Short mmCIF file of C-alpha atoms in Angstrom, two decimals:
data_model
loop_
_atom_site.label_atom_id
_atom_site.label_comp_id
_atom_site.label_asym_id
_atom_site.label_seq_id
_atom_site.Cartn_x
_atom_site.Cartn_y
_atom_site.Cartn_z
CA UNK A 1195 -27.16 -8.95 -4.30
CA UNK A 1196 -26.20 -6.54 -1.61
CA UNK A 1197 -23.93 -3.19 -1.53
CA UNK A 1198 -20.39 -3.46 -2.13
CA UNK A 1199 -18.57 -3.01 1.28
CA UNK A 1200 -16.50 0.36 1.34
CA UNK A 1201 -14.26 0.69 4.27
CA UNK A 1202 -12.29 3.41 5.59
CA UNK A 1203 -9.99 5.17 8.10
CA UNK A 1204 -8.73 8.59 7.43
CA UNK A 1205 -5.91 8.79 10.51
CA UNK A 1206 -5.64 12.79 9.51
CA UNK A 1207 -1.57 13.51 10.48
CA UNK A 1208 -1.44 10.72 13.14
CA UNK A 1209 1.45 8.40 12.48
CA UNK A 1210 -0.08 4.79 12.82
CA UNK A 1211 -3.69 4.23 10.72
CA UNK A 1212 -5.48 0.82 10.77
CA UNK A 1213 -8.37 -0.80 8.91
CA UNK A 1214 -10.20 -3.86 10.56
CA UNK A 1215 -12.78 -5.75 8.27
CA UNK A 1216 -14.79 -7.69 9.72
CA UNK A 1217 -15.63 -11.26 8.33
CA UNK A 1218 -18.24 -12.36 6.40
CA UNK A 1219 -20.08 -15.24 7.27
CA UNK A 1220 -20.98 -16.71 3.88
CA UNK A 1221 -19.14 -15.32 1.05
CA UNK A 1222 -15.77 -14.78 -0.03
CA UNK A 1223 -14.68 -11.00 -1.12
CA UNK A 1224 -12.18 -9.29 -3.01
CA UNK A 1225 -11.04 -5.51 -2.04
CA UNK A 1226 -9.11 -3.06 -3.39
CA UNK A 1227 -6.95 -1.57 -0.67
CA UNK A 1228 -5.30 1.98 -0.99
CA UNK A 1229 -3.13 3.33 1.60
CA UNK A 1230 -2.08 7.08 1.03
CA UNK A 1231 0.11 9.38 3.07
CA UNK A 1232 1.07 12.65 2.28
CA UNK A 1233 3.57 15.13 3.77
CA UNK A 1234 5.17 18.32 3.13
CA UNK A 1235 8.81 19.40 3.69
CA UNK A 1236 10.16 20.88 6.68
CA UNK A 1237 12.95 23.19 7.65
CA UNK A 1238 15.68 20.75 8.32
CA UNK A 1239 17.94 19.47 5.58
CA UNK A 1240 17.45 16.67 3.77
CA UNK A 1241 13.16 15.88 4.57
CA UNK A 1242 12.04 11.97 4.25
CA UNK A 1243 9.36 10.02 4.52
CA UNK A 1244 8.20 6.41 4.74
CA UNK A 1245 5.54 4.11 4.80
CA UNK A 1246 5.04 0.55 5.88
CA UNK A 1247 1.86 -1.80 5.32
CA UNK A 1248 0.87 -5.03 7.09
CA UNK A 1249 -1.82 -6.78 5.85
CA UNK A 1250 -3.11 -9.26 8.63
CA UNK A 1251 0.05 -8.99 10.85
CA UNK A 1252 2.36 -9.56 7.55
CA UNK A 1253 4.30 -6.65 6.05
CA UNK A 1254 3.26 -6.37 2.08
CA UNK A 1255 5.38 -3.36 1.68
CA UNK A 1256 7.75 -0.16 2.54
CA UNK A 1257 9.10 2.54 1.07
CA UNK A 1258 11.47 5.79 2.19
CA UNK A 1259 12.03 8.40 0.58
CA UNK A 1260 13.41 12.04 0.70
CA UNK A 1261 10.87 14.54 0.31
CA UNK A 1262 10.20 16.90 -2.22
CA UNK A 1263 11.12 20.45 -0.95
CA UNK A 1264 7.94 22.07 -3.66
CA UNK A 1265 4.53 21.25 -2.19
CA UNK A 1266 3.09 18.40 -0.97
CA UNK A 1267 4.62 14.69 -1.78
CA UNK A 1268 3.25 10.96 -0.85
CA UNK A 1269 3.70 7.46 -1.20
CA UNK A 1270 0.35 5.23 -2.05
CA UNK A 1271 0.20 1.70 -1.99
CA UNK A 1272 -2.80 -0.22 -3.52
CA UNK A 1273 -3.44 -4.07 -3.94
CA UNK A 1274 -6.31 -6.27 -4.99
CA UNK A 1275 -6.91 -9.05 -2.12
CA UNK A 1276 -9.15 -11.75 -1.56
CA UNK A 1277 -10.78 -12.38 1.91
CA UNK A 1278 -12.01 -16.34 2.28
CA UNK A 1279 -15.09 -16.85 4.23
CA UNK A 1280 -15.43 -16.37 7.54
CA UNK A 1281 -11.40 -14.28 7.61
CA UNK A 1282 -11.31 -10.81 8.46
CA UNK A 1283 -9.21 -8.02 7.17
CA UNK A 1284 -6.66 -5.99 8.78
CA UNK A 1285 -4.59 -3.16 7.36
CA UNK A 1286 -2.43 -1.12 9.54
CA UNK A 1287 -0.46 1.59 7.74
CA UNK A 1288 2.73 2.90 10.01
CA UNK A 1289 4.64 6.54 9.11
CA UNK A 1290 7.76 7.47 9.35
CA UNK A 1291 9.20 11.73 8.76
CA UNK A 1292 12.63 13.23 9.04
CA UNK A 1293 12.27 16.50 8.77
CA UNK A 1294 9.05 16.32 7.15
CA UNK A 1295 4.89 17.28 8.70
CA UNK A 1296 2.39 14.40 8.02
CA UNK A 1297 -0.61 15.95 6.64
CA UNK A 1298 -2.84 12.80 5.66
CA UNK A 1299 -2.45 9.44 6.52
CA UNK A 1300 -6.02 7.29 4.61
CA UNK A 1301 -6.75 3.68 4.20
CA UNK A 1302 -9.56 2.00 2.09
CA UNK A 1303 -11.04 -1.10 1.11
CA UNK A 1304 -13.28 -1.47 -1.49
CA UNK A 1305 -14.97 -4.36 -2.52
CA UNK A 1306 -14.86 -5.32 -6.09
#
């Protein structure tokens, strides 16, 4: 049996990330996907932040909300998915701020 495949994009404080997976000719895989982004609060009143994930052109989530003032906040998204033969993978991550600096913007995929 081979390695599991580990995948991985770290987008740094960029506001669009994305994670291609190429497919696998003969077997079918499962990953688990994480998608972090973390920001910290700005001058302006009332900081936000969101986060939106497609999976394959499809949107499997999004989230906004207002920033904590104390440090650094985030929103993570993770999901088990399975990857038929021969289908690739791709997981593009897109940031929104108001008032808010990105700091970290990472996606993974881990096979399980």
């Amino acid at each position: 049996m081979s390695e599991p495949e580990r995948w991985r994009v770290d987008a740094a404080d960029r506001a669009i990330a994305r994670l291609d997976v190429p497919p696998h000719a003969s077997r079918e895989r499962e990953f688990e996907i994480d998608v972090r982004f973390v920001v910290k609060a700005g001058a302006g009143r009332q900081p936000q932040h969101g986060l939106r994930v497609l999976v394959n052109g499809a949107q499997e989530w999004a989230r906004r909300l207002p920033t904590q003032r104390d440090g650094e906040d985030s929103l993570e998204w993770r999901q088990r998915l399975r990857v038929p033969v021969g289908q690739a993978l791709r997981i593009q991550a897109l940031t929104e701020v108001q008032h808010a600096l990105r700091l970290r913007l990472v996606v993974s995929a881990v096979e399980e």
